[in-house]
Backbone as a chain_set.jsonl record, in Angstrom:
{"seq": "EWVFLGKCVQINPGETARFTWNIKAPATGGVFREYFSLVAEGLTWLNDPGANFYTQVHQDYRWQLMGQAAQVSASDTTAVDITNLSPGQTVYLKVTAKNIGASTWYKAGGYQVHLGTSNPQDRSSPFCATGWLGCNRSAEMSDAVVSTNGQTTFGFYYKAPATKGTYREYFNPVTEGITWMNNPGMNFYTVVK", "coords": {"N": [[-8.617, -22.094, -53.738], [-10.618, -21.375, -51.461], [-13.306, -19.229, -50.332], [-14.394, -18.318, -46.778], [-16.652, -18.258, -44.873], [-15.573, -15.669, -44.66], [-12.939, -16.03, -44.091], [-9.747, -16.746, -45.822], [-9.419, -19.452, -47.46], [-6.857, -22.735, -47.833], [-7.272, -24.979, -49.83], [-5.784, -27.253, -51.232], [-4.333, -30.15, -54.184], [-5.404, -33.15, -53.669], [-6.211, -33.202, -50.475], [-8.47, -33.01, -47.821], [-11.584, -31.105, -47.405], [-13.682, -29.917, -44.69], [-17.312, -29.296, -43.8], [-19.187, -27.573, -42.571], [-22.177, -26.951, -40.594], [-25.6, -25.861, -39.521], [-28.92, -27.057, -39.68], [-32.642, -26.57, -39.481], [-35.431, -28.245, -39.124], [-38.885, -28.142, -41.16], [-41.503, -26.576, -40.596], [-43.592, -28.537, -41.225], [-44.244, -32.723, -40.652], [-42.379, -34.893, -42.301], [-41.032, -36.652, -45.347], [-37.738, -35.421, -46.131], [-34.994, -35.086, -48.771], [-32.037, -33.252, -49.079], [-30.338, -31.634, -51.521], [-26.541, -31.294, -51.878], [-23.917, -28.753, -53.141], [-20.732, -28.03, -54.244], [-19.425, -24.996, -54.83], [-17.199, -23.42, -56.531], [-17.586, -19.861, -56.408], [-18.441, -17.486, -58.798], [-16.669, -18.889, -60.759], [-17.778, -21.897, -61.225], [-19.588, -24.345, -61.045], [-18.393, -28.039, -58.943], [-18.227, -30.707, -59.928], [-20.791, -32.76, -59.218], [-21.483, -35.445, -57.093], [-24.148, -36.221, -56.303], [-24.491, -36.027, -53.6], [-26.7, -35.802, -50.159], [-28.809, -35.558, -47.777], [-31.18, -37.401, -46.408], [-33.712, -36.543, -45.242], [-36.21, -37.35, -42.647], [-39.051, -35.58, -40.507], [-39.999, -35.368, -37.601], [-43.782, -35.377, -36.872], [-45.518, -34.123, -33.875], [-46.603, -36.482, -32.468], [-48.673, -37.513, -29.806], [-50.602, -38.777, -27.14], [-53.902, -39.123, -25.287], [-55.137, -41.707, -22.718], [-58.962, -42.197, -23.302], [-60.811, -44.104, -22.039], [-62.192, -47.69, -21.813], [-63.296, -50.648, -22.983], [-64.6, -53.825, -22.937], [-66.844, -55.676, -24.904], [-69.689, -57.552, -25.865], [-70.585, -57.655, -28.148], [-69.836, -55.69, -32.014], [-71.846, -54.549, -32.059], [-73.779, -55.321, -30.058], [-73.442, -53.723, -26.701], [-73.716, -54.417, -24.491], [-71.78, -55.386, -21.49], [-69.06, -57.176, -20.735], [-67.159, -59.126, -18.934], [-63.987, -59.531, -19.408], [-62.047, -60.688, -17.165], [-62.792, -63.262, -17.013], [-62.666, -65.241, -19.836], [-63.574, -68.021, -21.662], [-61.629, -70.474, -23.511], [-60.586, -69.406, -26.377], [-63.096, -67.928, -27.072], [-64.85, -64.657, -27.914], [-65.261, -61.824, -27.847], [-65.524, -58.399, -27.747], [-63.39, -55.611, -27.936], [-63.035, -52.176, -27.308], [-61.384, -48.819, -27.644], [-60.634, -46.029, -26.409], [-59.363, -43.25, -27.811], [-57.632, -39.644, -27.182], [-56.193, -36.861, -28.945], [-53.529, -35.801, -28.474], [-51.285, -34.432, -29.327], [-49.861, -32.089, -31.238], [-50.03, -33.536, -34.391], [-52.26, -34.129, -36.74], [-54.373, -37.095, -37.266], [-54.936, -39.392, -39.353], [-57.239, -41.566, -40.895], [-57.108, -42.743, -43.088], [-54.885, -42.823, -46.624], [-51.742, -41.204, -46.456], [-49.584, -42.367, -43.744], [-50.907, -43.632, -41.604], [-53.157, -43.567, -38.241], [-52.659, -45.88, -36.492], [-54.07, -48.971, -34.231], [-51.907, -50.04, -32.652], [-50.284, -53.785, -31.034], [-48.892, -53.596, -28.095], [-45.084, -53.45, -25.401], [-43.623, -56.148, -25.824], [-43.01, -53.71, -28.54], [-45.206, -53.886, -31.523], [-45.206, -57.228, -31.465], [-46.286, -60.374, -32.513], [-49.895, -61.376, -31.372], [-51.532, -62.89, -29.83], [-54.469, -63.346, -29.068], [-55.283, -62.058, -32.026], [-57.773, -61.914, -34.241], [-60.345, -62.255, -35.952], [-60.831, -59.378, -38.19], [-59.04, -57.618, -37.877], [-56.134, -56.139, -38.632], [-53.618, -57.363, -38.962], [-52.033, -59.467, -36.938], [-50.728, -57.883, -35.316], [-51.405, -55.384, -35.519], [-54.563, -54.295, -34.493], [-57.027, -53.044, -34.677], [-57.86, -49.792, -37.055], [-59.023, -46.047, -36.24], [-62.035, -45.428, -35.9], [-63.101, -42.596, -36.661], [-62.225, -40.649, -39.753], [-60.862, -38.541, -39.712], [-58.703, -36.97, -36.91], [-58.662, -34.372, -35.006], [-56.022, -32.158, -33.275], [-57.508, -32.265, -29.658], [-59.269, -33.989, -30.563], [-61.132, -37.085, -30.847], [-61.182, -40.266, -31.249], [-62.221, -43.612, -31.437], [-61.042, -46.805, -31.473], [-62.067, -50.016, -32.673], [-62.546, -53.523, -31.258], [-62.195, -57.266, -32.781], [-61.433, -59.43, -29.751], [-59.792, -62.242, -29.338], [-60.011, -64.775, -27.321], [-56.95, -67.018, -26.185], [-56.626, -70.543, -26.971], [-55.292, -71.64, -24.586], [-55.102, -71.475, -21.008], [-54.785, -69.344, -18.852], [-53.15, -66.166, -17.325], [-53.169, -63.097, -18.389], [-51.78, -60.114, -19.44], [-52.885, -57.884, -22.156], [-50.969, -55.486, -24.132], [-51.747, -52.84, -25.93], [-50.911, -49.295, -28.296], [-51.16, -46.827, -29.237], [-49.727, -46.42, -32.788], [-48.445, -44.481, -35.609], [-47.987, -45.035, -38.868], [-44.943, -46.125, -40.346], [-43.678, -43.515, -39.507], [-43.856, -42.995, -36.761], [-44.666, -44.434, -33.053], [-46.776, -43.626, -30.968], [-47.171, -42.234, -27.769], [-46.472, -44.127, -24.502], [-48.777, -45.054, -22.017], [-48.478, -47.707, -21.157], [-51.082, -48.964, -21.257], [-53.787, -51.512, -21.099], [-55.377, -54.787, -21.64], [-56.617, -56.947, -18.722], [-56.486, -59.744, -18.147], [-58.048, -62.957, -18.31], [-58.155, -66.326, -18.883], [-60.453, -69.236, -18.623]], "CA": [[-8.199, -21.432, -52.622], [-11.749, -20.789, -51.197], [-13.007, -18.005, -49.7], [-15.152, -19.575, -46.418], [-16.685, -17.085, -43.872], [-14.469, -14.28, -44.206], [-11.425, -16.596, -43.76], [-9.801, -17.42, -47.152], [-8.602, -20.989, -46.711], [-6.486, -23.436, -49.023], [-7.631, -26.605, -50.049], [-5.152, -27.913, -52.351], [-5.361, -31.39, -54.225], [-5.517, -34.382, -52.329], [-6.581, -32.851, -49.507], [-9.897, -32.645, -47.543], [-11.954, -30.669, -46.509], [-14.995, -30.224, -44.22], [-18.058, -28.293, -44.18], [-20.201, -28.181, -41.187], [-23.316, -25.973, -40.687], [-26.729, -26.658, -38.968], [-30.206, -26.811, -40.549], [-33.786, -26.57, -39.356], [-36.116, -29.023, -39.58], [-39.393, -27.82, -41.577], [-42.32, -26.776, -39.182], [-44.623, -30.133, -41.526], [-43.548, -33.061, -40.603], [-42.762, -36.034, -43.589], [-39.425, -36.986, -45.635], [-36.749, -34.642, -47.257], [-33.361, -35.401, -50.05], [-31.521, -32.186, -49.414], [-28.759, -31.857, -52.2], [-25.582, -30.309, -52.026], [-22.726, -29.568, -53.599], [-19.48, -27.415, -53.821], [-19.738, -24.101, -55.999], [-15.895, -21.78, -57.101], [-18.02, -18.565, -56.349], [-17.548, -16.574, -59.611], [-16.087, -19.784, -61.769], [-18.196, -22.789, -61.844], [-19.713, -25.668, -59.758], [-17.894, -28.348, -59.022], [-18.827, -32.079, -60.287], [-21.935, -32.924, -58.483], [-21.466, -36.371, -56.521], [-25.007, -36.624, -55.29], [-24.642, -35.535, -51.855], [-27.692, -35.455, -50.33], [-28.839, -35.597, -46.711], [-32.177, -37.581, -46.256], [-34.021, -36.934, -43.111], [-37.656, -37.731, -41.459], [-39.349, -34.775, -39.663], [-41.812, -36.084, -36.96], [-45.099, -34.119, -36.37], [-45.903, -34.196, -32.163], [-47.29, -37.698, -31.876], [-49.468, -38.221, -29.115], [-52.751, -39.278, -26.865], [-53.944, -39.71, -23.755], [-56.343, -42.845, -22.548], [-60.632, -41.709, -22.57], [-61.683, -45.17, -21.686], [-61.266, -48.745, -22.205], [-64.064, -51.106, -22.095], [-65.431, -55.19, -23.13], [-68.279, -55.984, -24.793], [-70.15, -58.267, -26.667], [-70.19, -56.964, -29.573], [-69.475, -54.645, -31.899], [-73.404, -54.097, -32.093], [-74.176, -55.805, -28.222], [-72.985, -52.761, -25.868], [-73.518, -55.205, -23.01], [-70.325, -55.34, -20.834], [-68.185, -58.368, -20.966], [-65.781, -59.407, -17.626], [-62.665, -60.421, -19.513], [-61.205, -62.331, -16.316], [-63.642, -65.03, -16.708], [-63.053, -65.693, -20.654], [-63.559, -69.157, -22.064], [-60.67, -70.485, -24.55], [-61.736, -68.822, -27.707], [-63.895, -67.504, -26.568], [-64.678, -63.617, -28.552], [-65.42, -60.477, -27.181], [-65.653, -57.028, -28.873], [-62.664, -54.314, -26.576], [-62.734, -50.874, -27.614], [-60.145, -47.91, -26.905], [-61.271, -44.38, -26.719], [-58.219, -41.764, -27.689], [-57.814, -38.547, -27.713], [-55.191, -36.789, -29.821], [-52.707, -33.931, -27.696], [-50.132, -33.595, -29.974], [-50.301, -31.591, -32.46], [-50.283, -33.473, -36.01], [-53.842, -34.351, -36.972], [-54.409, -38.016, -37.61], [-55.646, -39.596, -40.167], [-57.42, -43.251, -41.454], [-56.41, -43.453, -45.003], [-53.684, -42.13, -47.411], [-50.153, -41.56, -45.948], [-48.985, -41.882, -42.413], [-52.439, -43.644, -41.118], [-52.954, -44.193, -37.552], [-53.68, -47.741, -36.479], [-53.587, -49.182, -32.655], [-50.586, -51.855, -32.556], [-49.64, -54.967, -30.375], [-47.051, -53.189, -27.735], [-44.905, -54.329, -24.832], [-43.035, -55.077, -26.853], [-44.165, -53.466, -30.13], [-44.89, -54.621, -33.534], [-45.423, -58.801, -31.789], [-47.558, -60.78, -33.063], [-50.872, -61.088, -30.387], [-52.395, -63.945, -29.263], [-55.329, -62.755, -28.763], [-55.726, -61.842, -33.412], [-58.635, -62.525, -34.372], [-61.291, -61.806, -36.918], [-60.807, -58.322, -38.376], [-57.751, -57.306, -37.095], [-55.251, -55.651, -39.767], [-52.66, -58.158, -39.409], [-51.664, -59.693, -35.675], [-49.982, -56.851, -34.732], [-52.405, -54.381, -35.722], [-55.906, -54.467, -34.471], [-57.862, -51.992, -35.694], [-58.375, -48.752, -37.355], [-59.466, -45.395, -35.962], [-63.399, -45.29, -36.17], [-63.085, -41.57, -36.899], [-61.524, -39.875, -40.856], [-59.515, -37.389, -38.79], [-59.132, -36.655, -36.084], [-57.589, -33.221, -35.258], [-55.611, -32.289, -31.844], [-58.076, -32.502, -28.771], [-60.52, -33.739, -30.896], [-61.291, -37.881, -29.92], [-61.889, -41.551, -31.901], [-62.407, -45.061, -30.993], [-60.033, -47.96, -31.745], [-63.566, -51.42, -31.458], [-61.976, -54.862, -33.135], [-62.875, -58.08, -31.939], [-60.225, -60.257, -29.462], [-60.606, -63.706, -29.541], [-58.971, -65.801, -26.52], [-56.357, -68.241, -26.848], [-56.712, -71.939, -26.48], [-54.441, -71.645, -23.765], [-55.636, -71.402, -20.2], [-53.823, -68.693, -18.079], [-53.521, -64.743, -17.261], [-52.9, -62.014, -19.23], [-51.722, -58.168, -19.638], [-52.245, -57.465, -23.81], [-50.845, -54.649, -24.414], [-51.878, -51.952, -26.862], [-50.914, -48.475, -27.949], [-50.93, -46.015, -30.956], [-48.387, -45.879, -34.107], [-48.042, -43.545, -37.17], [-47.934, -45.586, -39.437], [-44.066, -45.094, -41.069], [-43.351, -42.061, -39.158], [-43.719, -43.088, -34.893], [-44.734, -45.174, -31.915], [-47.357, -42.776, -29.993], [-45.943, -42.192, -26.051], [-47.21, -45.421, -24.091], [-49.087, -44.907, -20.785], [-49.218, -48.788, -20.279], [-52.836, -48.998, -21.456], [-53.203, -52.954, -21.73], [-56.512, -55.188, -21.476], [-55.984, -57.631, -17.927], [-57.998, -60.926, -19.508], [-57.709, -64.185, -17.372], [-58.663, -67.539, -19.843], [-60.149, -70.01, -17.621]], "C": [[-9.549, -21.222, -52.503], [-11.9, -20.06, -49.863], [-14.361, -18.102, -48.412], [-15.403, -18.561, -44.898], [-15.868, -16.049, -43.088], [-12.587, -15.145, -44.35], [-10.753, -17.23, -45.247], [-8.792, -19.395, -46.633], [-8.571, -21.475, -48.091], [-6.851, -24.605, -49.161], [-6.588, -27.079, -50.848], [-5.304, -29.686, -52.104], [-4.767, -32.723, -53.834], [-6.335, -34.342, -51.036], [-8.073, -32.731, -48.952], [-10.453, -31.525, -46.733], [-13.271, -30.722, -45.865], [-15.924, -29.193, -43.955], [-19.061, -28.368, -43.574], [-21.649, -26.671, -40.936], [-25.263, -26.636, -40.302], [-28.114, -26.276, -39.647], [-31.189, -26.6, -39.407], [-34.823, -26.921, -39.797], [-37.83, -27.972, -40.114], [-40.71, -27.449, -40.573], [-43.524, -28.402, -40.043], [-43.417, -30.579, -41.287], [-43.291, -33.977, -42.048], [-41.604, -36.041, -43.964], [-38.73, -35.787, -46.693], [-35.732, -35.272, -47.722], [-33.096, -34.017, -49.518], [-30.711, -32.206, -49.706], [-28.192, -31.218, -51.697], [-24.601, -30.099, -53.092], [-21.711, -28.365, -53.987], [-19.881, -26.528, -55.382], [-18.387, -23.549, -55.628], [-16.793, -20.298, -57.305], [-17.562, -18.062, -57.998], [-16.826, -17.677, -60.929], [-16.964, -20.677, -62.299], [-18.593, -23.751, -60.652], [-18.769, -26.733, -60.506], [-18.428, -30.088, -59.485], [-19.834, -32.365, -59.308], [-21.779, -34.646, -58.208], [-22.694, -36.801, -57.075], [-25.114, -36.367, -53.551], [-25.776, -35.086, -51.096], [-27.809, -35.913, -48.485], [-30.62, -35.825, -46.554], [-32.897, -37.683, -44.501], [-35.854, -37.177, -43.186], [-38.267, -37.002, -40.861], [-40.834, -35.16, -39.36], [-42.374, -34.639, -36.221], [-44.864, -34.877, -34.177], [-47.469, -35.337, -32.541], [-47.79, -38.107, -30.838], [-50.689, -38.138, -28.186], [-52.669, -38.958, -25.325], [-55.219, -40.494, -24.281], [-57.97, -41.731, -22.066], [-61.232, -42.718, -21.594], [-61.227, -46.283, -22.306], [-62.682, -50.223, -21.825], [-64.832, -52.63, -23.828], [-66.159, -55.743, -23.404], [-68.764, -56.99, -25.768], [-69.677, -58.575, -27.892], [-69.841, -56.013, -29.987], [-70.642, -53.561, -32.055], [-73.985, -53.796, -30.748], [-73.422, -54.993, -27.358], [-72.874, -53.845, -24.8], [-72.329, -55.49, -22.463], [-70.392, -56.909, -20.722], [-66.938, -58.116, -19.931], [-64.873, -60.59, -18.358], [-62.149, -61.6, -18.757], [-61.69, -63.069, -16.439], [-63.905, -65.513, -18.599], [-63.174, -67.354, -20.822], [-62.348, -69.492, -23.211], [-61.854, -70.611, -26.225], [-62.883, -68.57, -28.136], [-63.572, -65.636, -27.394], [-64.85, -62.823, -28.397], [-64.77, -59.012, -28.226], [-64.537, -56.022, -27.917], [-62.908, -53.192, -27.986], [-61.753, -49.774, -26.484], [-60.717, -46.236, -27.461], [-60.257, -43.233, -25.771], [-58.705, -41.022, -27.78], [-56.163, -37.676, -28.157], [-54.833, -35.064, -28.85], [-51.731, -34.21, -27.437], [-50.89, -32.607, -31.342], [-49.993, -31.446, -33.917], [-51.733, -34.335, -35.573], [-53.699, -35.914, -37.189], [-54.798, -38.629, -38.133], [-55.913, -41.709, -40.857], [-57.17, -43.513, -42.376], [-55.899, -42.358, -45.414], [-52.467, -41.968, -46.303], [-50.326, -41.478, -44.406], [-50.873, -42.482, -41.729], [-52.099, -44.281, -39.526], [-53.659, -45.197, -37.195], [-53.219, -48.149, -34.334], [-53.394, -50.681, -32.873], [-50.715, -52.391, -31.203], [-48.007, -53.537, -29.682], [-46.739, -53.962, -26.204], [-44.062, -55.676, -25.08], [-43.694, -54.872, -28.397], [-43.82, -54.195, -31.033], [-45.143, -56.872, -33.423], [-47.051, -58.616, -32.113], [-48.195, -61.376, -31.747], [-51.524, -62.206, -30.135], [-53.612, -64.096, -28.92], [-56.301, -62.072, -30.123], [-56.992, -62.506, -33.347], [-59.348, -62.28, -35.402], [-61.436, -60.328, -37.351], [-59.276, -57.316, -38.275], [-56.859, -57.007, -38.759], [-54.906, -56.3, -40.176], [-52.562, -58.525, -37.664], [-51.476, -59.046, -34.708], [-50.108, -55.717, -34.499], [-53.483, -54.544, -35.69], [-56.811, -53.871, -34.579], [-57.403, -50.022, -36.1], [-58.905, -47.578, -36.478], [-61.34, -45.936, -36.542], [-63.829, -43.28, -36.714], [-61.722, -41.799, -38.54], [-59.884, -39.057, -40.414], [-60.064, -37.157, -37.69], [-58.003, -35.156, -34.917], [-56.967, -32.847, -33.291], [-56.896, -32.102, -30.611], [-59.164, -33.368, -28.785], [-60.168, -36.407, -30.915], [-61.529, -38.873, -30.915], [-61.338, -42.625, -30.527], [-61.546, -46.246, -32.372], [-61.198, -49.554, -31.352], [-62.264, -52.417, -32.852], [-62.664, -56.185, -31.63], [-61.725, -58.803, -31.246], [-60.62, -61.596, -28.887], [-59.131, -64.649, -28.315], [-58.162, -66.701, -26.696], [-56.509, -69.032, -26.353], [-55.874, -72.311, -25.204], [-55.306, -70.964, -22.263], [-54.513, -70.115, -19.352], [-54.149, -66.881, -17.752], [-52.718, -64.157, -18.31], [-52.73, -60.724, -19.109], [-51.602, -58.184, -20.962], [-52.034, -56.379, -23.74], [-51.31, -53.813, -25.672], [-51.352, -50.39, -27.478], [-50.922, -47.995, -29.72], [-49.741, -45.441, -31.94], [-49.11, -45.239, -35.261], [-47.778, -44.692, -37.57], [-46.235, -45.06, -40.245], [-43.166, -43.496, -40.389], [-43.11, -42.407, -37.075], [-44.815, -43.6, -34.484], [-45.38, -43.868, -31.195], [-46.446, -42.579, -28.224], [-47.145, -42.974, -25.683], [-47.469, -44.936, -22.862], [-49.35, -46.213, -20.5], [-50.429, -49.525, -20.663], [-52.546, -50.648, -21.909], [-55.027, -53.378, -20.943], [-55.955, -56.729, -20.27], [-56.595, -58.533, -18.26], [-56.859, -62.485, -19.18], [-58.873, -65.396, -18.317], [-58.745, -68.762, -18.9], [-60.678, -71.694, -18.403]], "O": [[-9.981, -20.784, -53.569], [-11.23, -20.082, -48.831], [-15.47, -17.971, -48.93], [-14.532, -18.248, -44.085], [-15.599, -15.711, -41.935], [-11.476, -14.706, -44.647], [-11.317, -18.208, -45.738], [-8.021, -19.985, -45.875], [-9.295, -21.229, -49.056], [-6.57, -25.329, -48.205], [-7.365, -27.764, -51.513], [-5.75, -30.373, -51.186], [-3.578, -33.036, -53.793], [-7.006, -35.285, -50.618], [-8.898, -32.313, -49.765], [-9.983, -31.082, -45.685], [-14.081, -31.505, -46.36], [-15.425, -28.072, -43.853], [-19.932, -29.173, -43.902], [-21.546, -25.512, -41.336], [-25.863, -27.594, -40.79], [-28.274, -25.149, -40.115], [-30.67, -26.438, -38.303], [-35.376, -26.302, -40.706], [-37.988, -26.99, -39.388], [-40.84, -28.26, -39.656], [-44.12, -29.162, -39.28], [-42.299, -30.07, -41.367], [-44.086, -33.716, -42.951], [-40.803, -35.521, -43.188], [-39.179, -35.414, -47.777], [-35.419, -36.232, -47.017], [-34.165, -33.407, -49.47], [-29.815, -32.599, -48.959], [-28.726, -30.393, -50.956], [-24.362, -30.996, -53.901], [-22.451, -27.381, -53.97], [-20.33, -26.933, -56.455], [-18.274, -23.173, -54.461], [-16.638, -19.675, -58.355], [-16.407, -18.266, -58.371], [-16.503, -17.154, -61.996], [-17.19, -20.64, -63.509], [-18.012, -23.861, -59.572], [-18.39, -26.747, -61.677], [-19.462, -30.315, -58.858], [-19.389, -32.015, -58.215], [-21.979, -35.276, -59.246], [-22.71, -37.549, -58.053], [-25.918, -36.656, -52.664], [-26.009, -33.889, -51.264], [-26.888, -36.564, -47.99], [-31.373, -34.851, -46.556], [-32.784, -38.285, -43.433], [-36.41, -37.011, -44.271], [-38.453, -37.718, -39.877], [-41.92, -35.267, -39.93], [-41.981, -33.656, -35.592], [-44.232, -35.782, -33.631], [-48.666, -35.134, -32.748], [-47.472, -39.277, -30.626], [-51.676, -37.468, -28.492], [-51.773, -38.674, -24.53], [-55.949, -40.378, -25.265], [-58.143, -40.95, -21.13], [-61.932, -42.431, -20.623], [-60.28, -46.294, -23.092], [-62.922, -50.649, -20.696], [-65.244, -52.468, -24.976], [-66.594, -56.541, -22.574], [-67.924, -57.219, -26.638], [-68.856, -59.309, -28.443], [-69.452, -55.144, -29.208], [-70.584, -52.334, -32.142], [-74.461, -52.751, -30.304], [-72.395, -55.615, -27.088], [-71.768, -54.045, -24.298], [-71.64, -56.038, -23.322], [-71.371, -57.651, -20.647], [-66.048, -57.269, -20.009], [-64.852, -61.809, -18.193], [-61.892, -62.755, -19.097], [-61.162, -64.067, -15.948], [-64.982, -66.022, -18.908], [-62.741, -67.951, -19.837], [-62.146, -68.501, -23.911], [-62.815, -71.17, -26.755], [-63.512, -68.84, -29.159], [-62.409, -65.248, -27.499], [-64.327, -62.396, -29.427], [-63.884, -58.857, -29.066], [-65.146, -55.629, -26.922], [-62.933, -53.401, -29.199], [-61.505, -49.81, -25.279], [-61.028, -45.669, -28.509], [-60.141, -42.741, -24.649], [-59.853, -40.954, -28.219], [-55.121, -38.008, -27.591], [-55.387, -33.981, -28.663], [-51.13, -34.34, -26.371], [-51.931, -32.548, -31.996], [-49.789, -30.443, -34.6], [-52.097, -34.91, -34.546], [-52.494, -36.109, -37.348], [-55.697, -39.011, -37.384], [-55.129, -42.626, -41.101], [-56.947, -44.693, -42.649], [-56.127, -41.226, -44.988], [-52.423, -42.726, -45.334], [-51.08, -40.665, -43.872], [-51.798, -41.703, -41.499], [-51.227, -45.126, -39.324], [-54.842, -45.461, -37.412], [-52.384, -47.682, -33.56], [-54.005, -51.728, -33.085], [-51.158, -51.701, -30.284], [-47.013, -52.996, -30.165], [-47.531, -54.763, -25.706], [-43.947, -56.272, -24.009], [-44.474, -55.524, -29.09], [-42.831, -54.849, -31.364], [-45.22, -57.664, -34.362], [-48.036, -57.877, -32.102], [-47.408, -61.872, -30.941], [-52.623, -62.005, -30.653], [-53.871, -65.169, -28.373], [-57.447, -61.655, -29.953], [-57.277, -63.441, -32.6], [-58.498, -61.853, -36.184], [-62.402, -59.856, -36.75], [-58.916, -56.313, -38.893], [-57.054, -57.658, -39.785], [-55.153, -56.562, -41.353], [-53.146, -57.659, -37.011], [-51.804, -59.274, -33.543], [-49.471, -54.997, -33.73], [-53.934, -54.989, -36.745], [-57.789, -54.619, -34.55], [-56.738, -49.275, -35.383], [-59.497, -48.156, -35.567], [-61.604, -46.707, -37.465], [-64.966, -42.988, -37.086], [-60.781, -42.59, -38.592], [-58.676, -39.035, -40.648], [-61.247, -37.1, -37.356], [-56.918, -35.254, -34.343], [-57.538, -33.303, -32.301], [-57.497, -31.203, -31.201], [-59.888, -33.652, -27.831], [-59.033, -36.877, -30.993], [-62.272, -38.377, -31.761], [-60.668, -42.592, -29.495], [-61.558, -46.329, -33.601], [-61.24, -50.099, -30.249], [-61.708, -52.333, -33.948], [-63.152, -56.147, -30.501], [-60.786, -58.941, -32.029], [-61.562, -61.885, -28.15], [-57.948, -64.947, -28.48], [-58.573, -67.493, -27.543], [-56.626, -68.885, -25.137], [-55.9, -73.503, -24.895], [-56.082, -70.023, -22.43], [-53.306, -70.322, -19.476], [-55.27, -66.409, -17.94], [-51.796, -64.673, -18.942], [-53.668, -60.112, -18.598], [-50.471, -58.437, -21.38], [-52.968, -55.809, -23.176], [-51.104, -54.5, -26.673], [-51.428, -49.884, -26.358], [-50.772, -48.538, -30.815], [-49.084, -44.403, -31.872], [-50.224, -45.541, -35.691], [-47.324, -45.505, -36.764], [-46.136, -43.914, -40.682], [-42.304, -42.758, -40.866], [-42.196, -41.948, -36.39], [-45.868, -43.474, -35.108], [-44.572, -43.019, -30.819], [-45.294, -42.84, -27.879], [-48.297, -42.845, -26.098], [-46.53, -44.32, -22.357], [-50.28, -46.392, -19.714], [-50.634, -50.686, -20.308], [-51.653, -51.075, -22.641], [-55.68, -52.712, -20.139], [-55.111, -57.515, -20.699], [-57.596, -58.173, -18.88], [-55.742, -62.879, -19.513], [-60.098, -65.288, -18.364], [-57.758, -69.318, -18.417], [-60.554, -72.738, -17.763]]}, "num_chains": 1, "name": "protein.A"}
């Protein structure tokens, strides 16, 4: 026999009881595993089957595009017209992002912020070049830590594919292991002639 919320409830052997309650996510993000077991108050704890709830709390990760540019290389800031690239030509792209969320961004450690391919997310890019983290991750942040309202730059080489044509190559920040940020549709309109 159980006393539950001021009511006397009897659960006989072989019957099923359902317990419901609300939970509140912690103020800090992270991964949590909360364990629960039954207790007969004043008597004993019942056997512990290891019942738990695995919960991932996402913090507020949002960004605003502050600018994008194409230049000759990381060190040569001469502008390049990416609507007039030759097959196999490599240029250097920069995306300047502002942290408009409540969560701090990190370059190293857990939950790193990278610039990933989008539209669709995580696809392999035909513009993948030397220096990319992977063909679905073009760059890491230029700064070690970016707090709310701070800015950082993602810089990376961009190699035109051998196939001539018109492309729109989309990128968006991703907090690894947590979430993709809001997607404003940022892209590089590219013509390979």
